């Protein structure tokens, strides 16, 4: 319940803060001369939640029209950066971790700390890692919207057929490899495990589990050439070479979660947002456990945030 409330709070806060920052807003152009807040994001799966949030917002601000544009991921960042650079971008938009510092350092995102202080918003309802992620020069610039966590999805039916126990929190890389060998059925094209050729659900986690880092805390040093990172990549490579996991070309041709969802793999590290899609494909066959440990237990945490355009026209 607390997490659902934090999602609602995020939406209402950025819309209300945008208006309060400019004394109620001066932009117009909406239906019946209403003030307009333009919002940009990429995932229509949140349409229902966002629509409900806007409805609640409009109960207190009936003179404001919120216009939402959904742009597919493949085009979102190009369109966003081009529009912001041309001073015609959205007033509020979705931001992610990999792009945050570039946008914040370019002045494209508003510092939210004065508005947070003014409103008394309790940011402790958000995961500390996400607050840190969207903090620039000691100031919060993005308000967390939801959190992605990574877990080990598995196909119960394939485990049952092989007579193997389901994964649990005692599993390690060695346990994965041992069970992947038993679950791999080359005759029927079934893999024991998918080691994703991907950052968020793949090697970022393995590097952390090996005791390494992707980028240093000061954001100046890459950890990709450290012994720990190399050991993580070698482990991934070994699973592919042994035939326990589809290779990079196969994953390029068919998305890894589609391979898993079609019953062609017994285990797959995926993000929480994949859960509805995978459950739709596998139903009660779907299980999920924590990620197995390498040298240590670790899992990448990511989440989106709402950002306010640093040059929003609502303030002009």
Tab-separated table of C-alpha atoms in Angstrom:
chain	number	residue	atom	x	y	z
A	1	UNK	CA	0.000	0.000	0.000
A	2	UNK	CA	2.859	2.362	0.884
A	3	UNK	CA	4.497	1.828	-2.513
A	4	UNK	CA	1.213	2.428	-4.373
A	5	UNK	CA	0.732	5.651	-2.428
A	6	UNK	CA	4.276	6.792	-3.278
A	7	UNK	CA	3.472	6.346	-6.980
A	8	UNK	CA	0.379	8.534	-6.633
A	9	UNK	CA	2.235	11.115	-4.546
A	10	UNK	CA	4.925	11.430	-7.211
A	11	UNK	CA	2.462	12.275	-9.970
A	12	UNK	CA	0.405	14.717	-7.929
A	13	UNK	CA	3.489	16.416	-6.516
A	14	UNK	CA	5.150	17.214	-9.846
A	15	UNK	CA	1.931	18.583	-11.347
A	16	UNK	CA	1.102	20.679	-8.293
A	17	UNK	CA	4.698	21.815	-7.838
A	18	UNK	CA	4.839	22.950	-11.436
A	19	UNK	CA	1.848	25.222	-10.869
A	20	UNK	CA	2.927	26.502	-7.453
A	21	UNK	CA	6.383	27.335	-8.747
A	22	UNK	CA	4.863	29.843	-11.124
A	23	UNK	CA	1.996	31.149	-9.006
A	24	UNK	CA	-0.634	29.004	-10.696
A	25	UNK	CA	0.783	28.810	-14.165
A	26	UNK	CA	0.430	31.129	-17.106
A	27	UNK	CA	0.390	28.828	-20.105
A	28	UNK	CA	-2.833	28.423	-22.053
A	29	UNK	CA	-3.943	26.722	-25.214
A	30	UNK	CA	-5.982	23.920	-23.727
A	31	UNK	CA	-9.694	23.267	-24.051
A	32	UNK	CA	-11.819	26.285	-23.022
A	33	UNK	CA	-8.709	28.356	-22.382
A	34	UNK	CA	-7.421	26.089	-19.610
A	35	UNK	CA	-3.796	26.134	-18.551
A	36	UNK	CA	-1.851	23.193	-20.013
A	37	UNK	CA	0.777	20.857	-18.607
A	38	UNK	CA	2.409	18.716	-21.299
A	39	UNK	CA	3.640	15.334	-20.099
A	40	UNK	CA	5.896	12.867	-21.943
A	41	UNK	CA	6.598	9.195	-21.225
A	42	UNK	CA	7.101	5.962	-23.121
A	43	UNK	CA	5.057	3.161	-21.565
A	44	UNK	CA	1.306	2.973	-22.170
A	45	UNK	CA	1.018	0.209	-19.569
A	46	UNK	CA	0.753	2.951	-16.927
A	47	UNK	CA	-2.049	4.771	-18.760
A	48	UNK	CA	-4.760	3.630	-16.339
A	49	UNK	CA	-2.782	4.635	-13.224
A	50	UNK	CA	-1.761	7.959	-14.741
A	51	UNK	CA	-5.318	8.752	-15.857
A	52	UNK	CA	-6.578	8.155	-12.317
A	53	UNK	CA	-3.845	10.389	-10.919
A	54	UNK	CA	-4.734	13.176	-13.351
A	55	UNK	CA	-8.405	12.850	-12.399
A	56	UNK	CA	-7.538	13.354	-8.721
A	57	UNK	CA	-5.305	16.310	-9.635
A	58	UNK	CA	-8.063	17.930	-11.685
A	59	UNK	CA	-10.477	17.742	-8.757
A	60	UNK	CA	-8.354	20.430	-7.087
A	61	UNK	CA	-7.170	22.111	-10.288
A	62	UNK	CA	-10.109	22.073	-12.731
A	63	UNK	CA	-8.602	24.944	-14.713
A	64	UNK	CA	-5.624	22.818	-15.813
A	65	UNK	CA	-5.522	20.406	-18.722
A	66	UNK	CA	-2.883	17.673	-18.587
A	67	UNK	CA	-1.892	16.495	-22.055
A	68	UNK	CA	0.004	13.198	-22.130
A	69	UNK	CA	2.125	12.013	-25.054
A	70	UNK	CA	3.285	8.404	-25.185
A	71	UNK	CA	6.342	7.918	-27.398
A	72	UNK	CA	7.775	4.426	-28.021
A	73	UNK	CA	11.087	3.747	-26.266
A	74	UNK	CA	12.971	3.522	-29.563
A	75	UNK	CA	12.160	7.163	-30.342
A	76	UNK	CA	11.629	8.655	-26.891
A	77	UNK	CA	15.114	9.952	-26.053
A	78	UNK	CA	15.831	11.398	-29.485
A	79	UNK	CA	12.501	13.207	-29.540
A	80	UNK	CA	12.855	14.404	-25.945
A	81	UNK	CA	16.363	15.812	-26.264
A	82	UNK	CA	15.596	17.495	-29.576
A	83	UNK	CA	12.451	19.156	-28.215
A	84	UNK	CA	14.114	20.273	-24.976
A	85	UNK	CA	17.073	21.731	-26.861
A	86	UNK	CA	14.605	23.676	-29.008
A	87	UNK	CA	12.762	25.014	-25.938
A	88	UNK	CA	9.588	23.226	-27.022
A	89	UNK	CA	9.815	20.136	-24.866
A	90	UNK	CA	7.270	18.786	-22.371
A	91	UNK	CA	6.798	20.425	-18.976
A	92	UNK	CA	7.034	17.108	-17.159
A	93	UNK	CA	8.679	13.943	-18.427
A	94	UNK	CA	10.003	10.528	-17.484
A	95	UNK	CA	13.692	10.236	-16.689
A	96	UNK	CA	15.867	7.160	-16.129
A	97	UNK	CA	19.179	6.618	-14.372
A	98	UNK	CA	21.502	6.255	-17.385
A	99	UNK	CA	20.404	9.616	-18.840
A	100	UNK	CA	19.904	11.588	-15.643
A	101	UNK	CA	23.320	13.218	-15.172
A	102	UNK	CA	23.506	14.299	-18.791
A	103	UNK	CA	20.147	16.074	-18.568
A	104	UNK	CA	20.699	17.493	-15.072
A	105	UNK	CA	24.142	18.892	-15.887
A	106	UNK	CA	22.695	20.547	-19.007
A	107	UNK	CA	20.060	22.403	-17.004
A	108	UNK	CA	17.219	20.474	-18.589
A	109	UNK	CA	15.833	19.317	-15.221
A	110	UNK	CA	14.565	21.561	-12.428
A	111	UNK	CA	15.951	21.298	-8.910
A	112	UNK	CA	12.987	20.039	-6.865
A	113	UNK	CA	14.440	20.633	-3.395
A	114	UNK	CA	12.883	24.109	-2.852
A	115	UNK	CA	9.477	22.761	-3.865
A	116	UNK	CA	9.915	19.687	-1.653
A	117	UNK	CA	10.842	21.876	1.305
A	118	UNK	CA	7.916	24.190	0.643
A	119	UNK	CA	5.405	21.345	0.432
A	120	UNK	CA	6.836	19.277	3.290
A	121	UNK	CA	6.916	16.160	1.097
A	122	UNK	CA	8.346	13.153	2.948
A	123	UNK	CA	10.903	11.646	0.552
A	124	UNK	CA	11.603	8.790	2.984
A	125	UNK	CA	8.715	6.904	1.331
A	126	UNK	CA	11.062	6.344	-1.619
A	127	UNK	CA	13.861	3.789	-1.773
A	128	UNK	CA	17.124	5.448	-0.729
A	129	UNK	CA	18.929	4.126	-3.811
A	130	UNK	CA	16.445	5.899	-6.087
A	131	UNK	CA	16.701	9.175	-4.192
A	132	UNK	CA	20.487	8.970	-4.545
A	133	UNK	CA	20.162	8.119	-8.233
A	134	UNK	CA	18.200	11.279	-8.995
A	135	UNK	CA	20.232	13.621	-6.825
A	136	UNK	CA	22.534	16.054	-8.620
A	137	UNK	CA	25.002	18.266	-6.739
A	138	UNK	CA	23.265	17.371	-3.501
A	139	UNK	CA	19.805	18.369	-4.737
A	140	UNK	CA	16.950	16.072	-5.726
A	141	UNK	CA	16.047	16.687	-9.384
A	142	UNK	CA	13.807	13.704	-10.114
A	143	UNK	CA	10.960	12.347	-8.012
A	144	UNK	CA	10.941	8.501	-8.045
A	145	UNK	CA	7.872	6.981	-9.665
A	146	UNK	CA	8.353	3.245	-9.355
A	147	UNK	CA	11.138	0.763	-8.723
A	148	UNK	CA	12.443	-2.075	-10.864
A	149	UNK	CA	14.039	-5.019	-9.078
A	150	UNK	CA	15.645	-8.053	-10.682
A	151	UNK	CA	14.759	-11.624	-9.734
A	152	UNK	CA	15.215	-15.161	-11.037
A	153	UNK	CA	12.082	-16.271	-12.883
A	154	UNK	CA	11.767	-20.009	-13.405
A	155	UNK	CA	9.449	-22.480	-15.100
A	156	UNK	CA	7.969	-24.793	-12.443
A	157	UNK	CA	6.828	-27.325	-15.030
A	158	UNK	CA	10.334	-27.847	-16.387
A	159	UNK	CA	11.733	-28.229	-12.866
A	160	UNK	CA	8.997	-30.720	-11.972
A	161	UNK	CA	9.650	-32.797	-15.079
A	162	UNK	CA	13.356	-32.931	-14.213
A	163	UNK	CA	12.582	-33.786	-10.582
A	164	UNK	CA	14.542	-30.794	-9.310
A	165	UNK	CA	13.785	-28.473	-6.369
A	166	UNK	CA	12.886	-24.868	-7.172
A	167	UNK	CA	15.494	-22.112	-6.750
A	168	UNK	CA	15.698	-20.435	-3.331
A	169	UNK	CA	17.858	-17.919	-1.488
A	170	UNK	CA	20.661	-20.464	-0.932
A	171	UNK	CA	21.474	-20.697	-4.636
A	172	UNK	CA	24.810	-19.568	-6.038
A	173	UNK	CA	26.366	-19.398	-9.505
A	174	UNK	CA	27.494	-22.991	-8.993
A	175	UNK	CA	23.922	-24.094	-8.175
A	176	UNK	CA	22.657	-22.358	-11.311
A	177	UNK	CA	25.216	-24.117	-13.478
A	178	UNK	CA	24.581	-27.534	-11.926
A	179	UNK	CA	20.830	-27.269	-12.422
A	180	UNK	CA	21.083	-25.634	-15.835
A	181	UNK	CA	23.034	-28.657	-17.044
A	182	UNK	CA	20.241	-30.997	-15.893
A	183	UNK	CA	17.469	-28.799	-17.319
A	184	UNK	CA	19.034	-28.275	-20.740
A	185	UNK	CA	17.332	-30.446	-23.376
A	186	UNK	CA	19.117	-29.910	-26.681
A	187	UNK	CA	16.833	-32.355	-28.491
A	188	UNK	CA	13.792	-30.211	-27.770
A	189	UNK	CA	15.625	-26.891	-27.915
A	190	UNK	CA	15.219	-26.102	-24.211
A	191	UNK	CA	17.901	-24.204	-22.313
A	192	UNK	CA	18.506	-24.534	-18.610
A	193	UNK	CA	19.238	-20.849	-18.127
A	194	UNK	CA	19.284	-17.605	-20.073
A	195	UNK	CA	22.282	-15.428	-19.304
A	196	UNK	CA	21.051	-12.143	-20.794
A	197	UNK	CA	23.319	-10.129	-23.059
A	198	UNK	CA	21.934	-7.083	-21.325
A	199	UNK	CA	23.015	-4.573	-18.714
A	200	UNK	CA	20.136	-4.242	-16.233
A	201	UNK	CA	19.067	-7.878	-16.072
A	202	UNK	CA	22.454	-9.325	-17.011
A	203	UNK	CA	26.047	-8.322	-16.488
A	204	UNK	CA	25.428	-5.359	-14.151
A	205	UNK	CA	24.150	-7.872	-11.583
A	206	UNK	CA	26.914	-10.398	-12.253
A	207	UNK	CA	29.623	-7.754	-11.852
A	208	UNK	CA	28.168	-6.679	-8.493
A	209	UNK	CA	27.823	-10.323	-7.420
A	210	UNK	CA	31.496	-10.844	-8.259
A	211	UNK	CA	32.363	-7.981	-5.908
A	212	UNK	CA	33.021	-5.425	-8.651
A	213	UNK	CA	31.460	-2.178	-9.821
A	214	UNK	CA	30.189	-0.758	-13.093
A	215	UNK	CA	31.210	2.845	-12.421
A	216	UNK	CA	32.931	4.399	-9.421
A	217	UNK	CA	31.076	6.526	-6.893
A	218	UNK	CA	32.638	9.689	-8.302
A	219	UNK	CA	31.420	8.670	-11.793
A	220	UNK	CA	34.953	8.955	-13.211
A	221	UNK	CA	36.190	5.361	-13.409
A	222	UNK	CA	34.774	2.365	-15.250
A	223	UNK	CA	34.884	-0.997	-13.530
A	224	UNK	CA	34.525	-3.048	-16.706
A	225	UNK	CA	38.223	-3.981	-16.885
A	226	UNK	CA	38.562	-5.060	-13.250
A	227	UNK	CA	39.255	-8.721	-12.366
A	228	UNK	CA	35.798	-8.960	-10.783
A	229	UNK	CA	34.024	-7.763	-13.916
A	230	UNK	CA	36.084	-10.059	-16.121
A	231	UNK	CA	35.162	-13.035	-13.936
A	232	UNK	CA	31.472	-12.151	-14.355
A	233	UNK	CA	31.780	-11.979	-18.146
A	234	UNK	CA	33.694	-15.255	-18.222
A	235	UNK	CA	30.954	-16.968	-16.221
A	236	UNK	CA	28.346	-15.746	-18.687
A	237	UNK	CA	30.488	-16.924	-21.572
A	238	UNK	CA	31.002	-20.365	-20.045
A	239	UNK	CA	27.237	-20.974	-19.773
A	240	UNK	CA	26.834	-20.107	-23.446
A	241	UNK	CA	29.801	-22.221	-24.543
A	242	UNK	CA	28.436	-25.231	-22.640
A	243	UNK	CA	25.080	-24.816	-24.376
A	244	UNK	CA	23.149	-24.108	-21.189
A	245	UNK	CA	22.155	-20.639	-22.429
A	246	UNK	CA	21.232	-19.257	-25.862
A	247	UNK	CA	24.053	-17.221	-27.380
A	248	UNK	CA	24.093	-13.523	-28.242
A	249	UNK	CA	22.884	-14.056	-31.814
A	250	UNK	CA	19.920	-16.140	-30.671
A	251	UNK	CA	18.987	-13.513	-28.090
A	252	UNK	CA	19.262	-10.844	-30.761
A	253	UNK	CA	16.863	-12.755	-33.014
A	254	UNK	CA	14.384	-13.554	-30.207
A	255	UNK	CA	14.094	-11.554	-27.003
A	256	UNK	CA	15.205	-13.509	-23.967
A	257	UNK	CA	11.912	-13.065	-22.102
A	258	UNK	CA	10.068	-14.383	-25.181
A	259	UNK	CA	12.279	-17.471	-25.194
A	260	UNK	CA	11.531	-18.007	-21.527
A	261	UNK	CA	7.839	-17.214	-21.899
A	262	UNK	CA	7.477	-19.763	-24.708
A	263	UNK	CA	8.848	-22.541	-22.498
A	264	UNK	CA	12.244	-22.706	-24.198
A	265	UNK	CA	14.220	-21.963	-21.026
A	266	UNK	CA	13.930	-23.053	-17.404
A	267	UNK	CA	15.422	-19.958	-15.750
A	268	UNK	CA	15.605	-16.288	-16.682
A	269	UNK	CA	16.766	-13.205	-14.706
A	270	UNK	CA	14.165	-10.537	-15.367
A	271	UNK	CA	12.937	-7.228	-13.996
A	272	UNK	CA	9.776	-6.960	-11.957
A	273	UNK	CA	7.978	-5.062	-14.725
A	274	UNK	CA	8.153	-8.256	-16.830
A	275	UNK	CA	5.966	-10.122	-14.325
A	276	UNK	CA	2.539	-9.451	-15.932
A	277	UNK	CA	3.776	-10.434	-19.382
A	278	UNK	CA	5.465	-13.610	-18.133
A	279	UNK	CA	2.474	-14.605	-16.006
A	280	UNK	CA	0.203	-14.139	-19.011
A	281	UNK	CA	2.424	-16.522	-20.984
A	282	UNK	CA	3.119	-19.133	-18.289
A	283	UNK	CA	0.346	-18.743	-15.714
A	284	UNK	CA	0.814	-20.989	-12.684
A	285	UNK	CA	3.986	-22.433	-14.219
A	286	UNK	CA	5.790	-19.199	-13.340
A	287	UNK	CA	7.917	-18.959	-10.223
A	288	UNK	CA	10.336	-16.305	-8.967
A	289	UNK	CA	13.227	-16.311	-6.514
A	290	UNK	CA	16.018	-13.966	-5.472
A	291	UNK	CA	19.039	-13.808	-7.744
A	292	UNK	CA	21.678	-16.453	-6.970
A	293	UNK	CA	24.867	-15.208	-5.331
A	294	UNK	CA	28.322	-15.063	-6.820
A	295	UNK	CA	31.088	-14.006	-4.467
A	296	UNK	CA	28.289	-12.121	-2.699
A	297	UNK	CA	24.557	-11.465	-3.025
A	298	UNK	CA	23.687	-8.459	-5.135
A	299	UNK	CA	20.954	-7.148	-7.406
A	300	UNK	CA	20.652	-3.999	-9.473
A	301	UNK	CA	17.936	-1.566	-8.382
A	302	UNK	CA	16.573	0.942	-10.867
A	303	UNK	CA	13.467	3.024	-11.196
A	304	UNK	CA	12.055	5.901	-13.178
A	305	UNK	CA	11.450	9.419	-11.949
A	306	UNK	CA	9.325	12.385	-12.897
A	307	UNK	CA	11.381	15.394	-13.967
A	308	UNK	CA	10.247	18.974	-14.495
A	309	UNK	CA	11.658	20.741	-17.535
A	310	UNK	CA	14.254	23.266	-16.384
A	311	UNK	CA	12.923	25.720	-18.984
A	312	UNK	CA	9.229	24.872	-18.867
A	313	UNK	CA	6.989	27.382	-20.625
A	314	UNK	CA	4.408	27.054	-17.873
A	315	UNK	CA	6.619	29.393	-15.872
A	316	UNK	CA	6.892	32.021	-18.559
